[in-house]
C-alpha positions as a printed NumPy array, in Angstrom:
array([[  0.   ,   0.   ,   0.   ],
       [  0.948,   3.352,  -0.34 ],
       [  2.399,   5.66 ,   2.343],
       [ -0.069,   8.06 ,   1.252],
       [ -2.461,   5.69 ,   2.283],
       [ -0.747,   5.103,   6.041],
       [ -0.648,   9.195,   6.39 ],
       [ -4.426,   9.601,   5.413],
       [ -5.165,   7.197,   8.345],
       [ -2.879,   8.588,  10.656],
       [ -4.337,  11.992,  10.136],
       [ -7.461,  10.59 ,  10.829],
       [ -6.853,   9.235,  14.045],
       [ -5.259,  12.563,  14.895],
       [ -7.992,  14.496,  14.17 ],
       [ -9.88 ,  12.198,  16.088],
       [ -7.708,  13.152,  19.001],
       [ -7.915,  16.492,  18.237],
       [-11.65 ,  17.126,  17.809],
       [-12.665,  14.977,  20.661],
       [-15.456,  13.98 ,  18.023],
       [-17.731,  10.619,  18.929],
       [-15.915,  10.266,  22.285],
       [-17.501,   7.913,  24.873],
       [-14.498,   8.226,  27.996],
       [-13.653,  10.973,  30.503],
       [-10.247,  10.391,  32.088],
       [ -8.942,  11.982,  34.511],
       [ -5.416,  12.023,  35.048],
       [ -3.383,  13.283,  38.318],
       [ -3.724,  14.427,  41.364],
       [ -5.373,  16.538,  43.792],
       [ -4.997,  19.889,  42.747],
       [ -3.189,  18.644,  39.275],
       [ -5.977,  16.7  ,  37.736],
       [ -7.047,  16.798,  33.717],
       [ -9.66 ,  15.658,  32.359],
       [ -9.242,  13.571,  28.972],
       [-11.791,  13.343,  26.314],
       [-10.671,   9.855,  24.183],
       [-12.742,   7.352,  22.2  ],
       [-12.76 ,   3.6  ,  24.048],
       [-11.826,   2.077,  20.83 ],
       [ -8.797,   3.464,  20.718],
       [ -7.689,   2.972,  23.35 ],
       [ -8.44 ,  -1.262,  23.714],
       [ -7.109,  -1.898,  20.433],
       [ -3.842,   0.518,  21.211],
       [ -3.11 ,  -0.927,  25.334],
       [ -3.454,  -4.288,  27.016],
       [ -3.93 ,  -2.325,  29.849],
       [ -7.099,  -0.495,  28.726],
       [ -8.567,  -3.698,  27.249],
       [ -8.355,  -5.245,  30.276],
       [-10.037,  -2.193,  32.171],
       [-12.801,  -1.549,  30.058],
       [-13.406,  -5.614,  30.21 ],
       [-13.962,  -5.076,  33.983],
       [-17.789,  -4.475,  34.157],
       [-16.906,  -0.172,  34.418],
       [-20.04 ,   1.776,  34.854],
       [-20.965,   4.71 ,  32.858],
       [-21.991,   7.59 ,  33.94 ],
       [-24.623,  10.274,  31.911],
       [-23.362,   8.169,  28.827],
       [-19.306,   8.066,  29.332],
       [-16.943,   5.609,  30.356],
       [-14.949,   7.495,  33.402],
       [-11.289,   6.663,  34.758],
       [ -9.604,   8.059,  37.539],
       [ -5.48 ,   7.102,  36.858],
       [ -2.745,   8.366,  39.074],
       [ -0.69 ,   9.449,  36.45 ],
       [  1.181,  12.847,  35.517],
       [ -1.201,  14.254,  33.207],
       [  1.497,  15.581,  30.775],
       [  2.963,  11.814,  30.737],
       [ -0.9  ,  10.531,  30.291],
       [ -1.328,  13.132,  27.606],
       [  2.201,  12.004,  25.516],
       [  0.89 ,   8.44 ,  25.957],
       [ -2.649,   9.184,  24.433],
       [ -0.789,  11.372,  21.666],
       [  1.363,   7.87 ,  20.95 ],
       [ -1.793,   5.848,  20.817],
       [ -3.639,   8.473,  18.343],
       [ -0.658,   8.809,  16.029],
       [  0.693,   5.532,  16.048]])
């Protein structure tokens, strides 16, 4: 296949990312007063992380429609991870 073909799909993934468009999670990432939330599309992230498939497999509730994680993580590290999965 073309690489034209690889770029079209990573641009669409990024604009995925970008626009927030369709997404069905709220993470939030950090700590008491250095939390951020994360708007991010399920999908994604299961097919990107074992970890995530293996969270969202665990019966998680939703709440007013949206998947919702609470991770202890740095949420510029969190943030350069999602950016890794998106782009990929």
């Amino acid at each position: 296949m073309s690489i034209n073909f690889y770029k079209e799909i990573i641009d669409n993934y990024k604009n995925l990312y970008e626009t927030k468009e369709g997404y069905d999670t709220k993470i939030y990432a950090g700590e008491k007063q250095n939390i951020k939330e994360f708007h991010v599309h399920s999908f994604i992230l299961k097919t990107q992380s074992k970890f995530f498939k293996s969270a969202f497999t665990e019966e998680i509730q939703k709440k007013d429609g949206y998947f919702i994680l609470n991770l202890n993580y740095s949420p510029k590290i969190f943030e350069i991870l999602l950016r890794y999965f998106f782009f990929l």
